[in-house]
Amino acid sequence: MSADSKVTAARAFVRSLNILLKLTRLYGFDHDRAKKQFATAWDELRAAMPHGSETGLLLGSANGQLLLDGIPLGGSPVERSFAQLLTAAGVASLAFTPRVTQDELSRFVCGFPAGGAKPSDLAAQLKASLSGATGIRVNEIRFVAEDPAFSDVRTAAQLTASALGAGSDELKNWLTDPQKLLQLIAAAQGANAGPSGHTGAGTGGEGYSGEPLADIVRESPGGGVESSSVNASSQPPTAAPKPPNSISSLLARPSSPASQAVGEDDLLGILKVLTQLGSQIGDASATPAGTLGLQRQLTDMPASNQELLRQALASFAAKAPSAKPDRTMLIQLAEHLAIRFALDRYERGEVKVNAVRQTLERMNKEIDSLRAILGQHEDKMAKAGMEVESHADVLDRQFWASVPEKGKRSVLLSEDAWCIPARNVRSFCKELESRGETSVASNILARYAACIHSPEGEARRRTAMGMAELADLYAGDTKALIAVIRLMGMQMTVERDPEIQTHVTAAFVRLSQEAAALHCYPAIQQALISLEGLENQRPTAALEIRPRLGIEERFPEFIEAVIRANKSVEDSPEGLADVLRMLPHAAIAQILTRFNRAGQRAANDRFVMIAREIGPEAVTHLKESVRIAAPQDAAEAVGLLSRLEPESVEQWLAGRIVEWPLAAQDRCIRVLASAGAPERGALLLGIFGSLDPLAKTLALDEMGMSGDASSGLTDIVSRLMQIAETEIHEPGAEFLRLKAIEALGRLRAVSASNILQRVVQQKHNWLRTSVDELRIAALQSLAKIDSGVAETTLPHAALEGWQVSFPALDAVADSQWYRQRRYQRLRIAPPLPALATSSSESARMEIKGLSLSGGMAACDRHILPGTLITIKIKLGMRGIVAQALMRDVRTHGVGFEIVSMTLEDRSRLRRLLFSHLRPEIKPPSKSLPDQQSPLIPKKMIV
C-alpha cells in the first residue's frame, strides 16, 4: 500500500470517526445513524490497514495538528477537530494495530462520554473501556514545550489563579499564606507539648499549653501570631514564649530525625490533609471558628509528617517571601512535597528512575482531588478546546529540574535512560553542547538509542517514541545518525509486538527523513541497506515504508548536487554514488527527465556520463521502457538510450513506433535529435518506414541536421535520393520530396548533384516539370554541394530574386544545442491573425514570429502540445493553409511546427516572409544568398 493511499485512507477514517463520536454523544451508540456511521468508520479503518498489512496506524496530536505515524496528516477543520478531541482527552496518540476488532473499536467509541468531562476523566474512561484490548492502545504521555515567558510561574498557579470561590476571607487568608500556615503548624506542635516542655504528638515544640488552638492563637496587628495559655482551673496565665514570627527563625530550627523516615503512605496522608484544608477554603460557610478542626487535623498528624510539612512550608515560603498569597498555594505546596519526596527517595537509592514516574503519578492522583476543589480555570480551558499540559507531566518536568546534574548524567548514561522523557534528554544535551561537552552529549544519545534493544517492551516503546522526537539531534552527527538508523533497522526486523513495531517504524522513517533532508548520503545508504534487510523478513512492510522515507522525492536535489560539482559521480559527495546505484530506477528516471528537458550539448553529455556510472541496471531500465512501456514513456527513454546503447534503439524502436500515435512519434523524433547521438541519422532512417506521413517530414529534417558521419551515411543519402527523384502525386508527397532535397544539401551529398540539376532544369514541352518550390530547394542544395555547378545552373532556373531567399540552414558543429533551428525566423509586426483548428476545437491566434517551418503565436485558449492542427493565416482572399503540430507553451506564446502544406502555400509563405523585411532593403538580384545574406538583417531574426 503506497504512502499516499494510506494517508488518504487514514484521513477518511479520521473524518468518519470524528462524525461517529459526535453522533454517539448526541444520540447514543445504539442509534441507527450511529450504527451506520460505525460501519463506515470500520470499513475505512480496514482500508487504511489492508489484509496482510504488518504495520498499524498511529494517530497522534501535537501543536494542534493530527499526526499519522509522526507525519502531519493535514490542516483541514476535520483533522484539527480530531486533534483537539485527543488533546482534550489527555491522549498523546492512539495506536491501531492490524489485530483491532470491531468490538474494540465500539468500546473505544463508547469510552468517550458527553461533553463537560475533565481530560483526566476522559483518559481514564478510555483506558477502562479498552481494558484487555490488544488492537487499540491509548498513549497518555505528552511532551509539551514550556513557554519561557512563564518559566518562573507554577503551572498550577496559572490554571487556578483566577478561579476563586466564596468563603470566609479570614480563614482563606490563613490557608493561602505559607508564612501564616507555617506559624499555625508551629503553634499546633506547641499545643501538644507536655508539662516538661516536650511535645506529645509533635516535635520541636516551644512550650505551648494543651489548650485548643482557637483559644491560644490570634493574629497580632503586625501580622504575626500572639499566644496565651489559660489552664483549666482559671489560674493566672503563665507567660509563654512567643512563637517564631519569621521564616528565617523557622528555617533555623533543627529538623527532626523522624522526618527522615517519612514513607509514601505518610506523604499521601499529608496530601489528604491538604485536600481537607482546601475544602474549607471552598466552603462558603467556613468561619474562623473552623480553626478548631484545623488544629485537630494538624495535631493528629504523626510527628514525622508534621516536620515534613513544616520543612516544606519553610522552603516554599523562603523561595518567594514577598509573593502575594492566593488560593493556589496549597496546590503548589502539594506539588513541592511530591517532587521533594520523589527526589529524596531517588537520591537515597530507594527507587530507580524508572519508578519515579509511577511514584509521581500516585501522588498526582491525590493532588487531583485538591485541584478539583480549588481549580476551575483548567476546566474552562479544557471545555474551550485549549491544550492543557497533563499534571503528571508537570510534576515529571519539575522533578527533572530538581535533579542535580550528577544524577542526570548517571541516569542518562545507564540502561534506564529510556525512562527519561525525550524533552528532558533534549534540554540536557543542548545544555551540554552549549558548554562544549559534545562528547558527553553524544554518549548520552548513543546510550538512549541503545535502549531500543531492551528486553522490556515498555522500554522499547518509549525509546522508539523518544527517538522520533530526537531525530534532529542525531542528525547533527553523521556517525551517530548512521548508527541509530542501523539500530532502528535491526529492531524493525526482530520486533514482534505490533504496537511497538509501529513506533519503531515511525522512528526509522523520521530519522531517514532527516538524513535525506540534510543530504547525509552515508546515512541514506544505511537506511536503504536496512530496508533491504527488512524486505527479506517482511516484504509487505518494507513496501509500505519505502515511499515514506522521502529519499526518492529528493533525487532531483541529489542529481543537482552532481551537476553543480561538475565532477564524476565517484568524485561527488561521499556516499552519493552508492545511493544512486542502490536506487537505479529512481536515479535514471530523474536523469531522464533532466536530460530531455535540457537539450544543451554540455548538459546532455554530463547526464550521459552520470547514467553510465550508475551501472548496467540503468541501461536495462531504459531498454525495458522502450520495449514495453506506454508510447509516451517509451518515447522519453529513446534519447538517453541512444547515447548509452544505440543498438537497442535500433532493435526495438522500429517494431513499436508503427503503433504509436502521431504525438508520440513526433516526441520520439525530437528526443532522438536532442540527444545528440552520433548515430541519430541512421536511427531515424531505421524507423522512417514505420512513421506516420506527417512525422516523416520531421524525420527528414533531422536526418539532414544530424551531420551523421557514421557508416550509415551512405544508406541515408541513398534513401534521400530515392525520395527526391520519385514523383508521387499524392497529398503531402511533394512536400516530403522537398524535405528530402533540403536534407541532401545539408549533408553535402555529392552523389545527389545530378538529381538536383535535373529537378532544376528538367522541362516537358517547354514547361517546367517541377513546381517552383522544388526547384528553389534543389538549387539551394546544389549551391551547398557544388557552388560552381549552381552558378552554371542558375541562368536556366528562371527564378526571381525573392524566391531564392531564406535557404535551409545547416547544422552548426560548435552550437550549444544538438537540435538547432532549420530556417531563419522573422519577427512579425504587426502580428498576423490566424485560425487554428483541431479535431475538437478552434482557437484564434496572433502570429508574432514566423519561418518556413513554423513560428510563435499568442493563442486565446490552451491547446495541448503534440496536437495536430490546421492553421490558416489570413492573407488576401485565399490565405495560407498548413498542417502543424502544437509545441510547448512558453512565456511569450505557443509554438507550432509545420509538418505538411502544399507547395503553392509554401511559395506564398516565402513571399509573405520576404514582404516583412525592412522597406529599405532593395529587391534581391538573381544571385544565390548564403546564410549570412544582407537580405535578412540580423535584428529581424528571432
mmCIF file with all atom_site columns, C-alpha atoms in Angstrom, residues 810-917:
data_model
loop_
_atom_site.group_PDB
_atom_site.id
_atom_site.type_symbol
_atom_site.label_atom_id
_atom_site.label_alt_id
_atom_site.label_comp_id
_atom_site.label_asym_id
_atom_site.label_entity_id
_atom_site.label_seq_id
_atom_site.pdbx_PDB_ins_code
_atom_site.Cartn_x
_atom_site.Cartn_y
_atom_site.Cartn_z
_atom_site.occupancy
_atom_site.B_iso_or_equiv
_atom_site.pdbx_formal_charge
_atom_site.auth_seq_id
_atom_site.auth_comp_id
_atom_site.auth_asym_id
_atom_site.auth_atom_id
_atom_site.pdbx_PDB_model_num
ATOM 1   C CA . ASP A 1 810 ? 22.908  23.954 -41.886 1.00 0.00 ? 810 ASP A CA 1
ATOM 2   C CA . ALA A 1 811 ? 23.818  22.391 -38.554 1.00 0.00 ? 811 ALA A CA 1
ATOM 3   C CA . VAL A 1 812 ? 26.475  24.366 -36.628 1.00 0.00 ? 812 VAL A CA 1
ATOM 4   C CA . ALA A 1 813 ? 29.089  21.984 -35.282 1.00 0.00 ? 813 ALA A CA 1
ATOM 5   C CA . ASP A 1 814 ? 30.023  24.049 -32.207 1.00 0.00 ? 814 ASP A CA 1
ATOM 6   C CA . SER A 1 815 ? 26.489  25.095 -31.282 1.00 0.00 ? 815 SER A CA 1
ATOM 7   C CA . GLN A 1 816 ? 25.472  24.674 -27.659 1.00 0.00 ? 816 GLN A CA 1
ATOM 8   C CA . TRP A 1 817 ? 22.337  22.846 -28.842 1.00 0.00 ? 817 TRP A CA 1
ATOM 9   C CA . TYR A 1 818 ? 22.147  19.478 -30.545 1.00 0.00 ? 818 TYR A CA 1
ATOM 10  C CA . ARG A 1 819 ? 18.756  20.232 -32.075 1.00 0.00 ? 819 ARG A CA 1
ATOM 11  C CA . GLN A 1 820 ? 19.032  23.510 -33.963 1.00 0.00 ? 820 GLN A CA 1
ATOM 12  C CA . ARG A 1 821 ? 16.790  25.863 -35.894 1.00 0.00 ? 821 ARG A CA 1
ATOM 13  C CA . ARG A 1 822 ? 16.292  24.759 -39.518 1.00 0.00 ? 822 ARG A CA 1
ATOM 14  C CA . TYR A 1 823 ? 15.133  28.071 -41.025 1.00 0.00 ? 823 TYR A CA 1
ATOM 15  C CA . GLN A 1 824 ? 15.549  31.726 -40.177 1.00 0.00 ? 824 GLN A CA 1
ATOM 16  C CA . ARG A 1 825 ? 12.643  33.183 -38.242 1.00 0.00 ? 825 ARG A CA 1
ATOM 17  C CA . LEU A 1 826 ? 11.433  36.763 -38.510 1.00 0.00 ? 826 LEU A CA 1
ATOM 18  C CA . ARG A 1 827 ? 9.573   38.907 -36.045 1.00 0.00 ? 827 ARG A CA 1
ATOM 19  C CA . ILE A 1 828 ? 6.208   39.841 -37.476 1.00 0.00 ? 828 ILE A CA 1
ATOM 20  C CA . ALA A 1 829 ? 4.901   43.311 -36.713 1.00 0.00 ? 829 ALA A CA 1
ATOM 21  C CA . PRO A 1 830 ? 2.062   43.859 -36.512 1.00 0.00 ? 830 PRO A CA 1
ATOM 22  C CA . PRO A 1 831 ? 1.098   40.259 -35.630 1.00 0.00 ? 831 PRO A CA 1
ATOM 23  C CA . LEU A 1 832 ? -0.706  38.241 -38.263 1.00 0.00 ? 832 LEU A CA 1
ATOM 24  C CA . PRO A 1 833 ? -4.183  36.936 -37.385 1.00 0.00 ? 833 PRO A CA 1
ATOM 25  C CA . ALA A 1 834 ? -4.693  33.219 -37.889 1.00 0.00 ? 834 ALA A CA 1
ATOM 26  C CA . LEU A 1 835 ? -7.166  30.469 -37.047 1.00 0.00 ? 835 LEU A CA 1
ATOM 27  C CA . ALA A 1 836 ? -6.051  27.145 -35.581 1.00 0.00 ? 836 ALA A CA 1
ATOM 28  C CA . THR A 1 837 ? -8.470  24.222 -35.838 1.00 0.00 ? 837 THR A CA 1
ATOM 29  C CA . SER A 1 838 ? -8.025  20.779 -34.303 1.00 0.00 ? 838 SER A CA 1
ATOM 30  C CA . SER A 1 839 ? -10.334 17.786 -34.373 1.00 0.00 ? 839 SER A CA 1
ATOM 31  C CA . SER A 1 840 ? -12.168 19.059 -31.301 1.00 0.00 ? 840 SER A CA 1
ATOM 32  C CA . GLU A 1 841 ? -11.799 22.843 -31.054 1.00 0.00 ? 841 GLU A CA 1
ATOM 33  C CA . SER A 1 842 ? -10.785 26.085 -32.734 1.00 0.00 ? 842 SER A CA 1
ATOM 34  C CA . ALA A 1 843 ? -8.675  28.947 -31.439 1.00 0.00 ? 843 ALA A CA 1
ATOM 35  C CA . ARG A 1 844 ? -7.718  32.385 -32.641 1.00 0.00 ? 844 ARG A CA 1
ATOM 36  C CA . MET A 1 845 ? -4.043  33.159 -32.898 1.00 0.00 ? 845 MET A CA 1
ATOM 37  C CA . GLU A 1 846 ? -1.826  36.180 -33.462 1.00 0.00 ? 846 GLU A CA 1
ATOM 38  C CA . ILE A 1 847 ? 1.447   35.143 -35.078 1.00 0.00 ? 847 ILE A CA 1
ATOM 39  C CA . LYS A 1 848 ? 4.401   37.153 -33.755 1.00 0.00 ? 848 LYS A CA 1
ATOM 40  C CA . GLY A 1 849 ? 7.281   35.116 -35.154 1.00 0.00 ? 849 GLY A CA 1
ATOM 41  C CA . LEU A 1 850 ? 7.348   33.090 -38.389 1.00 0.00 ? 850 LEU A CA 1
ATOM 42  C CA . SER A 1 851 ? 9.648   30.950 -40.546 1.00 0.00 ? 851 SER A CA 1
ATOM 43  C CA . LEU A 1 852 ? 9.253   28.383 -43.310 1.00 0.00 ? 852 LEU A CA 1
ATOM 44  C CA . SER A 1 853 ? 8.948   25.649 -40.664 1.00 0.00 ? 853 SER A CA 1
ATOM 45  C CA . GLY A 1 854 ? 6.654   27.256 -38.059 1.00 0.00 ? 854 GLY A CA 1
ATOM 46  C CA . GLY A 1 855 ? 6.532   30.064 -35.584 1.00 0.00 ? 855 GLY A CA 1
ATOM 47  C CA . MET A 1 856 ? 5.361   31.582 -32.302 1.00 0.00 ? 856 MET A CA 1
ATOM 48  C CA . ALA A 1 857 ? 1.910   32.990 -31.614 1.00 0.00 ? 857 ALA A CA 1
ATOM 49  C CA . ALA A 1 858 ? -0.424  34.173 -28.902 1.00 0.00 ? 858 ALA A CA 1
ATOM 50  C CA . CYS A 1 859 ? -3.466  31.938 -28.589 1.00 0.00 ? 859 CYS A CA 1
ATOM 51  C CA . ASP A 1 860 ? -6.811  32.660 -26.932 1.00 0.00 ? 860 ASP A CA 1
ATOM 52  C CA . ARG A 1 861 ? -7.053  29.146 -25.486 1.00 0.00 ? 861 ARG A CA 1
ATOM 53  C CA . HIS A 1 862 ? -4.775  26.351 -24.421 1.00 0.00 ? 862 HIS A CA 1
ATOM 54  C CA . ILE A 1 863 ? -4.155  23.573 -26.926 1.00 0.00 ? 863 ILE A CA 1
ATOM 55  C CA . LEU A 1 864 ? -2.185  20.579 -25.693 1.00 0.00 ? 864 LEU A CA 1
ATOM 56  C CA . PRO A 1 865 ? 1.352   20.170 -27.057 1.00 0.00 ? 865 PRO A CA 1
ATOM 57  C CA . GLY A 1 866 ? 1.502   17.491 -29.754 1.00 0.00 ? 866 GLY A CA 1
ATOM 58  C CA . THR A 1 867 ? -1.996  18.261 -31.029 1.00 0.00 ? 867 THR A CA 1
ATOM 59  C CA . LEU A 1 868 ? -2.329  18.268 -34.824 1.00 0.00 ? 868 LEU A CA 1
ATOM 60  C CA . ILE A 1 869 ? -3.941  21.488 -36.034 1.00 0.00 ? 869 ILE A CA 1
ATOM 61  C CA . THR A 1 870 ? -4.814  23.078 -39.331 1.00 0.00 ? 870 THR A CA 1
ATOM 62  C CA . ILE A 1 871 ? -3.614  26.643 -39.267 1.00 0.00 ? 871 ILE A CA 1
ATOM 63  C CA . LYS A 1 872 ? -4.918  29.278 -41.675 1.00 0.00 ? 872 LYS A CA 1
ATOM 64  C CA . ILE A 1 873 ? -3.083  32.583 -41.900 1.00 0.00 ? 873 ILE A CA 1
ATOM 65  C CA . LYS A 1 874 ? -5.396  35.299 -43.127 1.00 0.00 ? 874 LYS A CA 1
ATOM 66  C CA . LEU A 1 875 ? -3.768  36.772 -46.229 1.00 0.00 ? 875 LEU A CA 1
ATOM 67  C CA . GLY A 1 876 ? -5.961  38.170 -49.012 1.00 0.00 ? 876 GLY A CA 1
ATOM 68  C CA . MET A 1 877 ? -8.715  36.023 -50.386 1.00 0.00 ? 877 MET A CA 1
ATOM 69  C CA . ARG A 1 878 ? -7.059  32.659 -50.122 1.00 0.00 ? 878 ARG A CA 1
ATOM 70  C CA . GLY A 1 879 ? -4.709  32.856 -47.163 1.00 0.00 ? 879 GLY A CA 1
ATOM 71  C CA . ILE A 1 880 ? -2.045  30.316 -46.280 1.00 0.00 ? 880 ILE A CA 1
ATOM 72  C CA . VAL A 1 881 ? -3.071  26.877 -45.034 1.00 0.00 ? 881 VAL A CA 1
ATOM 73  C CA . ALA A 1 882 ? -0.753  24.359 -43.364 1.00 0.00 ? 882 ALA A CA 1
ATOM 74  C CA . GLN A 1 883 ? -0.893  21.393 -41.030 1.00 0.00 ? 883 GLN A CA 1
ATOM 75  C CA . ALA A 1 884 ? 1.165   21.846 -37.900 1.00 0.00 ? 884 ALA A CA 1
ATOM 76  C CA . LEU A 1 885 ? 1.880   20.313 -34.502 1.00 0.00 ? 885 LEU A CA 1
ATOM 77  C CA . MET A 1 886 ? 1.486   22.393 -31.373 1.00 0.00 ? 886 MET A CA 1
ATOM 78  C CA . ARG A 1 887 ? 4.597   22.837 -29.259 1.00 0.00 ? 887 ARG A CA 1
ATOM 79  C CA . ASP A 1 888 ? 5.173   23.668 -25.614 1.00 0.00 ? 888 ASP A CA 1
ATOM 80  C CA . VAL A 1 889 ? 3.673   26.796 -24.128 1.00 0.00 ? 889 VAL A CA 1
ATOM 81  C CA . ARG A 1 890 ? 6.285   29.430 -23.331 1.00 0.00 ? 890 ARG A CA 1
ATOM 82  C CA . THR A 1 891 ? 6.189   32.772 -21.586 1.00 0.00 ? 891 THR A CA 1
ATOM 83  C CA . HIS A 1 892 ? 5.917   34.702 -24.851 1.00 0.00 ? 892 HIS A CA 1
ATOM 84  C CA . GLY A 1 893 ? 3.412   32.417 -26.583 1.00 0.00 ? 893 GLY A CA 1
ATOM 85  C CA . VAL A 1 894 ? 2.824   28.970 -28.011 1.00 0.00 ? 894 VAL A CA 1
ATOM 86  C CA . GLY A 1 895 ? 4.869   27.329 -30.704 1.00 0.00 ? 895 GLY A CA 1
ATOM 87  C CA . PHE A 1 896 ? 3.748   25.435 -33.779 1.00 0.00 ? 896 PHE A CA 1
ATOM 88  C CA . GLU A 1 897 ? 5.766   23.415 -36.291 1.00 0.00 ? 897 GLU A CA 1
ATOM 89  C CA . ILE A 1 898 ? 4.600   22.885 -39.885 1.00 0.00 ? 898 ILE A CA 1
ATOM 90  C CA . VAL A 1 899 ? 4.534   19.203 -40.924 1.00 0.00 ? 899 VAL A CA 1
ATOM 91  C CA . SER A 1 900 ? 2.694   19.470 -44.244 1.00 0.00 ? 900 SER A CA 1
ATOM 92  C CA . MET A 1 901 ? 1.451   22.064 -46.730 1.00 0.00 ? 901 MET A CA 1
ATOM 93  C CA . THR A 1 902 ? 1.027   22.409 -50.466 1.00 0.00 ? 902 THR A CA 1
ATOM 94  C CA . LEU A 1 903 ? 3.985   23.853 -52.326 1.00 0.00 ? 903 LEU A CA 1
ATOM 95  C CA . GLU A 1 904 ? 1.792   26.715 -53.567 1.00 0.00 ? 904 GLU A CA 1
ATOM 96  C CA . ASP A 1 905 ? 1.073   27.668 -49.937 1.00 0.00 ? 905 ASP A CA 1
ATOM 97  C CA . ARG A 1 906 ? 4.758   27.384 -49.136 1.00 0.00 ? 906 ARG A CA 1
ATOM 98  C CA . SER A 1 907 ? 5.545   29.769 -52.011 1.00 0.00 ? 907 SER A CA 1
ATOM 99  C CA . ARG A 1 908 ? 3.014   32.281 -50.638 1.00 0.00 ? 908 ARG A CA 1
ATOM 100 C CA . LEU A 1 909 ? 4.559   31.862 -47.197 1.00 0.00 ? 909 LEU A CA 1
ATOM 101 C CA . ARG A 1 910 ? 8.007   32.657 -48.629 1.00 0.00 ? 910 ARG A CA 1
ATOM 102 C CA . ARG A 1 911 ? 6.633   35.791 -50.315 1.00 0.00 ? 911 ARG A CA 1
ATOM 103 C CA . LEU A 1 912 ? 4.953   36.805 -47.033 1.00 0.00 ? 912 LEU A CA 1
ATOM 104 C CA . LEU A 1 913 ? 8.205   36.485 -45.130 1.00 0.00 ? 913 LEU A CA 1
ATOM 105 C CA . PHE A 1 914 ? 10.078  38.475 -47.731 1.00 0.00 ? 914 PHE A CA 1
ATOM 106 C CA . SER A 1 915 ? 7.451   41.213 -47.593 1.00 0.00 ? 915 SER A CA 1
ATOM 107 C CA . HIS A 1 916 ? 8.127   41.647 -43.854 1.00 0.00 ? 916 HIS A CA 1
ATOM 108 C CA . LEU A 1 917 ? 11.746  42.569 -44.457 1.00 0.00 ? 917 LEU A CA 1
#
